[in-house]
Amino acid sequence: MKELNSCKEAMASSIENKYFSIAHLYKDEKAMEMHIHDCYEVYFSISGGKQFLIDNKVYDIAPGDLFLINQYDSHYLTQIEKEKHERIVIMIDPDYMKEISSKETNLDACFQERDDKFSHKISLTSEQQSRFLYFVNKILTSNGYGHDLLERATFTELFVLINQIVNEKNSDKVEDRPSTYNEQVDAILSYLNNNIQYPISIGDLSKQFYISESYICRIFKSATGTTINKYMTARRISIAKSLLAEGIGVSDVCEKCGFSDYSNFLKAFTKSVGISPKKYSQNCNR
């Protein structure tokens, strides 16, 4: 498999080929705003030095941290340190993951099965990091006769390993608490997500938390790396995708996600996802 050097290229390749792709990144691409994509993402940090906002959780990133992001997770990567930032990103078409699963072994469980203590981040041990990198290197260096079968077999082994690690972590019942720089921001994120179905203005938040509009915008941007309005739009689109995939009608989804009217919903969804809500629903429910 060819090693890519662009996250966006890896994303496009996995979706186009209904397969998976791997990017080994050293430098930053132009930062994406809070976004959602139609593929699974595995993000493995080699050098650390960044911070992730995923849905309503903010995570610090250290070397050896692994993040599991599904197709409904809105996320944003913000820079904390201006140092070299090495990481490996694997993008996977969800249908391909289902295709290689079996009745006994659901390989996309690590992306879909979540409880109240769920964390997108897993801090790998040194041994687990070595095994992860071994499998990635084996995939990227497979060539010659049977390379495609070896590539697929190794990918399957890799995700057996990842799911085993997730299961062990869950059985330990240890909750990895996300971190933000400000407890007020944790409260704001919680409030926004608990009231996502209602229109919420900066003024509403100011009254709810008894702090000025300018201050609330400043601490939110400082802690998360994005604005409140961009965050809310991305979260609403993320929830909309999930509800549409469940077969809920477009009008009902618009209402449940807190958009002020259908035209705003249509415009925001199409800009983010690339197709209209109706078309997305049809694709998911064929």
Tab-separated table of C-alpha atoms in Angstrom:
chain	number	residue	atom	x	y	z
A	1	MET	CA	0.000	0.000	0.000
A	2	LYS	CA	1.225	3.484	-0.817
A	3	GLU	CA	1.911	5.662	2.213
A	4	LEU	CA	0.138	9.000	1.843
A	5	ASN	CA	1.245	12.347	3.272
A	6	SER	CA	-2.082	14.149	3.450
A	7	CYS	CA	-5.011	13.519	5.767
A	8	LYS	CA	-7.454	14.840	3.172
A	9	GLU	CA	-5.956	12.578	0.499
A	10	ALA	CA	-6.292	9.550	2.789
A	11	MET	CA	-9.902	10.441	3.518
A	12	ALA	CA	-10.773	10.807	-0.161
A	13	SER	CA	-8.985	7.576	-1.081
A	14	SER	CA	-10.760	5.449	1.516
A	15	ILE	CA	-14.190	6.726	0.490
A	16	GLU	CA	-13.542	6.475	-3.255
A	17	ASN	CA	-12.097	2.954	-3.079
A	18	LYS	CA	-14.405	1.634	-0.321
A	19	TYR	CA	-11.273	0.489	1.460
A	20	PHE	CA	-8.752	1.987	3.878
A	21	SER	CA	-5.704	4.198	3.534
A	22	ILE	CA	-2.784	5.249	5.713
A	23	ALA	CA	-1.100	8.632	5.984
A	24	HIS	CA	2.152	9.281	7.881
A	25	LEU	CA	2.251	12.978	8.651
A	26	TYR	CA	5.065	15.176	9.912
A	27	LYS	CA	3.882	18.662	9.031
A	28	ASP	CA	0.558	20.363	9.493
A	29	GLU	CA	-1.847	20.742	6.617
A	30	LYS	CA	-4.020	23.838	6.569
A	31	ALA	CA	-6.125	23.431	9.691
A	32	MET	CA	-9.663	22.142	9.117
A	33	GLU	CA	-12.498	23.764	10.991
A	34	MET	CA	-14.704	21.614	13.218
A	35	HIS	CA	-15.750	18.879	10.777
A	36	ILE	CA	-17.285	15.442	10.211
A	37	HIS	CA	-16.391	12.913	7.521
A	38	ASP	CA	-17.971	9.701	6.243
A	39	CYS	CA	-15.093	7.409	7.155
A	40	TYR	CA	-13.714	6.014	10.392
A	41	GLU	CA	-10.479	7.613	11.553
A	42	VAL	CA	-7.697	6.153	13.674
A	43	TYR	CA	-5.295	8.838	14.840
A	44	PHE	CA	-2.036	7.690	16.430
A	45	SER	CA	0.184	10.380	17.933
A	46	ILE	CA	3.936	9.806	17.757
A	47	SER	CA	5.159	13.173	19.043
A	48	GLY	CA	2.156	14.618	20.908
A	49	GLY	CA	1.893	18.376	21.319
A	50	LYS	CA	-1.676	18.917	20.152
A	51	GLN	CA	-5.202	18.958	21.532
A	52	PHE	CA	-8.390	17.325	20.199
A	53	LEU	CA	-11.955	18.555	20.548
A	54	ILE	CA	-14.202	15.596	19.697
A	55	ASP	CA	-17.947	16.068	20.133
A	56	ASN	CA	-18.211	17.559	23.643
A	57	LYS	CA	-14.841	16.332	24.926
A	58	VAL	CA	-11.443	18.017	24.874
A	59	TYR	CA	-8.369	15.774	25.030
A	60	ASP	CA	-4.709	16.549	25.498
A	61	ILE	CA	-2.499	14.489	23.180
A	62	ALA	CA	0.668	12.723	24.345
A	63	PRO	CA	3.000	10.401	22.415
A	64	GLY	CA	1.417	6.959	22.122
A	65	ASP	CA	-2.194	8.168	22.321
A	66	LEU	CA	-4.643	6.509	19.954
A	67	PHE	CA	-7.961	8.165	19.011
A	68	LEU	CA	-10.949	6.359	17.507
A	69	ILE	CA	-13.302	8.680	15.608
A	70	ASN	CA	-16.430	7.481	13.824
A	71	GLN	CA	-18.402	8.982	10.957
A	72	TYR	CA	-20.712	10.925	13.304
A	73	ASP	CA	-18.025	12.482	15.535
A	74	SER	CA	-17.480	16.174	14.908
A	75	HIS	CA	-13.855	16.974	15.683
A	76	TYR	CA	-11.212	19.657	15.565
A	77	LEU	CA	-7.453	19.470	16.057
A	78	THR	CA	-5.895	22.538	17.620
A	79	GLN	CA	-2.216	23.314	17.991
A	80	ILE	CA	-0.778	23.626	21.489
A	81	GLU	CA	2.923	23.573	20.731
A	82	LYS	CA	4.626	24.813	17.564
A	83	GLU	CA	6.895	21.809	17.305
A	84	LYS	CA	7.164	18.950	14.847
A	85	HIS	CA	3.958	16.970	15.032
A	86	GLU	CA	4.343	13.397	13.812
A	87	ARG	CA	1.324	11.113	13.626
A	88	ILE	CA	-0.208	8.241	11.684
A	89	VAL	CA	-3.783	8.517	10.439
A	90	ILE	CA	-5.783	5.564	9.130
A	91	MET	CA	-9.013	6.317	7.266
A	92	ILE	CA	-11.472	3.447	6.766
A	93	ASP	CA	-14.694	3.085	4.827
A	94	PRO	CA	-17.280	1.815	7.393
A	95	ASP	CA	-18.767	-0.655	4.912
A	96	TYR	CA	-15.347	-2.244	4.432
A	97	MET	CA	-15.027	-2.737	8.190
A	98	LYS	CA	-18.414	-4.476	8.261
A	99	GLU	CA	-17.394	-6.576	5.260
A	100	ILE	CA	-14.364	-8.089	7.021
A	101	SER	CA	-16.173	-8.619	10.336
A	102	SER	CA	-17.734	-11.961	11.204
A	103	LYS	CA	-20.775	-13.085	13.197
A	104	GLU	CA	-18.525	-13.679	16.194
A	105	THR	CA	-16.178	-10.714	15.746
A	106	ASN	CA	-17.485	-7.222	15.070
A	107	LEU	CA	-14.380	-5.234	14.159
A	108	ASP	CA	-16.089	-1.856	14.106
A	109	ALA	CA	-17.227	-2.260	17.726
A	110	CYS	CA	-14.372	0.045	18.753
A	111	PHE	CA	-16.036	2.837	16.751
A	112	GLN	CA	-19.685	2.153	17.557
A	113	GLU	CA	-20.119	0.589	21.009
A	114	ARG	CA	-20.041	3.380	23.574
A	115	ASP	CA	-21.265	3.825	27.118
A	116	ASP	CA	-21.354	6.786	29.520
A	117	LYS	CA	-17.659	6.375	30.372
A	118	PHE	CA	-16.554	6.171	26.768
A	119	SER	CA	-13.353	7.947	25.785
A	120	HIS	CA	-12.179	8.515	22.215
A	121	LYS	CA	-8.610	8.299	23.516
A	122	ILE	CA	-6.616	5.215	24.455
A	123	SER	CA	-3.128	5.670	25.860
A	124	LEU	CA	-1.143	2.709	24.521
A	125	THR	CA	1.599	0.997	26.493
A	126	SER	CA	5.076	0.778	24.961
A	127	GLU	CA	4.396	-2.807	23.891
A	128	GLN	CA	1.040	-1.881	22.341
A	129	GLN	CA	2.649	1.033	20.478
A	130	SER	CA	5.300	-1.311	19.059
A	131	ARG	CA	2.667	-3.788	17.880
A	132	PHE	CA	0.562	-1.037	16.331
A	133	LEU	CA	3.548	0.327	14.404
A	134	TYR	CA	4.607	-3.188	13.385
A	135	PHE	CA	1.229	-3.843	11.740
A	136	VAL	CA	1.171	-0.427	10.037
A	137	ASN	CA	4.685	-0.945	8.653
A	138	LYS	CA	3.790	-4.445	7.444
A	139	ILE	CA	0.790	-3.063	5.534
A	140	LEU	CA	2.817	-0.256	3.962
A	141	THR	CA	5.713	-2.522	2.911
A	142	SER	CA	3.695	-5.417	1.488
A	143	ASN	CA	4.435	-5.852	-2.207
A	144	GLY	CA	4.852	-8.530	-4.813
A	145	TYR	CA	2.800	-11.695	-5.081
A	146	GLY	CA	-0.152	-11.794	-2.669
A	147	HIS	CA	0.445	-8.282	-1.379
A	148	ASP	CA	-3.273	-7.461	-1.420
A	149	LEU	CA	-4.176	-10.494	0.700
A	150	LEU	CA	-1.336	-9.813	3.144
A	151	GLU	CA	-2.419	-6.179	3.362
A	152	ARG	CA	-6.007	-7.124	4.213
A	153	ALA	CA	-4.976	-9.876	6.633
A	154	THR	CA	-2.636	-7.539	8.497
A	155	PHE	CA	-5.299	-4.837	8.659
A	156	THR	CA	-7.672	-7.398	10.193
A	157	GLU	CA	-5.024	-8.366	12.754
A	158	LEU	CA	-4.498	-4.707	13.593
A	159	PHE	CA	-8.169	-4.195	14.382
A	160	VAL	CA	-8.418	-7.381	16.372
A	161	LEU	CA	-5.618	-5.882	18.484
A	162	ILE	CA	-7.336	-2.481	18.779
A	163	ASN	CA	-10.635	-4.045	19.833
A	164	GLN	CA	-8.862	-6.246	22.360
A	165	ILE	CA	-7.237	-3.154	23.890
A	166	VAL	CA	-10.600	-1.355	23.999
A	167	ASN	CA	-12.252	-4.364	25.657
A	168	GLU	CA	-9.489	-4.618	28.262
A	169	LYS	CA	-9.811	-0.917	29.003
A	170	ASN	CA	-13.584	-1.192	29.387
A	171	SER	CA	-13.299	-4.226	31.678
A	172	ASP	CA	-10.985	-2.250	33.965
A	173	LYS	CA	-13.779	0.332	34.300
A	174	VAL	CA	-11.287	3.161	34.476
A	175	GLU	CA	-12.657	6.426	33.106
A	176	ASP	CA	-10.233	8.625	31.174
A	177	ARG	CA	-11.405	12.131	31.945
A	178	PRO	CA	-11.085	14.579	29.063
A	179	SER	CA	-9.305	17.784	29.974
A	180	THR	CA	-10.004	21.419	29.246
A	181	TYR	CA	-8.173	24.473	30.459
A	182	ASN	CA	-11.273	25.879	32.136
A	183	GLU	CA	-14.013	24.228	34.184
A	184	GLN	CA	-16.461	26.833	32.883
A	185	VAL	CA	-15.851	25.538	29.359
A	186	ASP	CA	-16.699	21.994	30.482
A	187	ALA	CA	-20.003	23.329	31.810
A	188	ILE	CA	-20.644	25.275	28.605
A	189	LEU	CA	-19.952	22.207	26.424
A	190	SER	CA	-22.290	20.124	28.570
A	191	TYR	CA	-25.027	22.761	28.372
A	192	LEU	CA	-24.707	23.109	24.590
A	193	ASN	CA	-24.957	19.360	24.031
A	194	ASN	CA	-27.851	18.902	26.466
A	195	ASN	CA	-29.793	21.653	24.677
A	196	ILE	CA	-28.690	20.977	21.104
A	197	GLN	CA	-32.327	20.778	19.903
A	198	TYR	CA	-32.949	24.418	20.837
A	199	PRO	CA	-31.641	27.597	19.192
A	200	ILE	CA	-28.937	28.961	21.521
A	201	SER	CA	-27.353	32.378	21.168
A	202	ILE	CA	-24.217	33.768	22.787
A	203	GLY	CA	-26.564	36.028	24.748
A	204	ASP	CA	-28.418	32.978	26.074
A	205	LEU	CA	-25.143	31.465	27.268
A	206	SER	CA	-24.122	34.742	28.864
A	207	LYS	CA	-27.332	34.811	30.909
A	208	GLN	CA	-27.105	31.104	31.757
A	209	PHE	CA	-23.556	31.345	33.135
A	210	TYR	CA	-23.622	34.971	34.401
A	211	ILE	CA	-20.561	36.020	32.407
A	212	SER	CA	-20.184	38.523	29.585
A	213	GLU	CA	-20.586	37.547	25.929
A	214	SER	CA	-17.040	38.621	25.074
A	215	TYR	CA	-15.560	36.622	27.956
A	216	ILE	CA	-17.551	33.483	27.178
A	217	CYS	CA	-16.409	33.611	23.534
A	218	ARG	CA	-12.803	34.177	24.569
A	219	ILE	CA	-12.536	31.291	27.073
A	220	PHE	CA	-14.332	28.889	24.717
A	221	LYS	CA	-11.989	29.683	21.817
A	222	SER	CA	-8.945	29.453	24.115
A	223	ALA	CA	-9.928	26.022	25.445
A	224	THR	CA	-11.280	24.404	22.287
A	225	GLY	CA	-9.575	26.220	19.418
A	226	THR	CA	-12.868	26.974	17.683
A	227	THR	CA	-15.804	29.348	18.084
A	228	ILE	CA	-19.111	28.529	19.751
A	229	ASN	CA	-21.078	29.012	16.525
A	230	LYS	CA	-18.767	26.773	14.481
A	231	TYR	CA	-18.858	24.153	17.231
A	232	MET	CA	-22.661	24.187	17.419
A	233	THR	CA	-23.062	23.905	13.648
A	234	ALA	CA	-20.673	20.947	13.461
A	235	ARG	CA	-22.354	19.165	16.386
A	236	ARG	CA	-25.783	19.658	14.844
A	237	ILE	CA	-24.613	18.301	11.498
A	238	SER	CA	-22.997	15.340	13.263
A	239	ILE	CA	-26.243	14.502	15.076
A	240	ALA	CA	-28.237	15.063	11.889
A	241	LYS	CA	-26.129	12.503	10.018
A	242	SER	CA	-26.716	9.951	12.753
A	243	LEU	CA	-30.482	10.534	12.810
A	244	LEU	CA	-30.779	10.449	9.011
A	245	ALA	CA	-28.875	7.140	8.970
A	246	GLU	CA	-31.505	5.777	11.377
A	247	GLY	CA	-34.206	6.603	8.829
A	248	ILE	CA	-35.735	9.619	10.587
A	249	GLY	CA	-37.367	12.087	8.197
A	250	VAL	CA	-35.462	15.167	7.053
A	251	SER	CA	-37.972	17.653	8.530
A	252	ASP	CA	-37.936	15.904	11.907
A	253	VAL	CA	-34.131	15.826	11.897
A	254	CYS	CA	-34.003	19.550	11.180
A	255	GLU	CA	-36.205	20.198	14.202
A	256	LYS	CA	-34.401	17.774	16.514
A	257	CYS	CA	-31.031	19.364	15.731
A	258	GLY	CA	-32.031	22.921	16.620
A	259	PHE	CA	-31.774	24.597	13.225
A	260	SER	CA	-33.871	27.765	13.014
A	261	ASP	CA	-35.406	26.786	9.662
A	262	TYR	CA	-35.032	24.213	6.903
A	263	SER	CA	-33.164	26.506	4.502
A	264	ASN	CA	-30.405	27.047	7.093
A	265	PHE	CA	-30.272	23.310	7.741
A	266	LEU	CA	-30.056	22.519	4.020
A	267	LYS	CA	-27.301	25.058	3.439
A	268	ALA	CA	-25.197	24.028	6.464
A	269	PHE	CA	-25.591	20.280	5.864
A	270	THR	CA	-24.796	20.445	2.151
A	271	LYS	CA	-21.744	22.629	2.766
A	272	SER	CA	-20.397	20.243	5.419
A	273	VAL	CA	-21.296	16.845	3.941
A	274	GLY	CA	-21.242	17.629	0.218
A	275	ILE	CA	-24.768	16.395	-0.510
A	276	SER	CA	-28.251	17.380	0.645
A	277	PRO	CA	-29.857	15.809	3.757
A	278	LYS	CA	-32.415	14.047	1.554
A	279	LYS	CA	-29.719	12.524	-0.663
A	280	TYR	CA	-27.677	11.501	2.375
A	281	SER	CA	-30.735	9.791	3.883
A	282	GLN	CA	-31.434	7.939	0.630
A	283	ASN	CA	-27.812	6.720	0.428
A	284	CYS	CA	-27.910	5.456	4.027
A	285	ASN	CA	-31.277	3.709	3.787
A	286	ARG	CA	-31.150	1.914	0.452
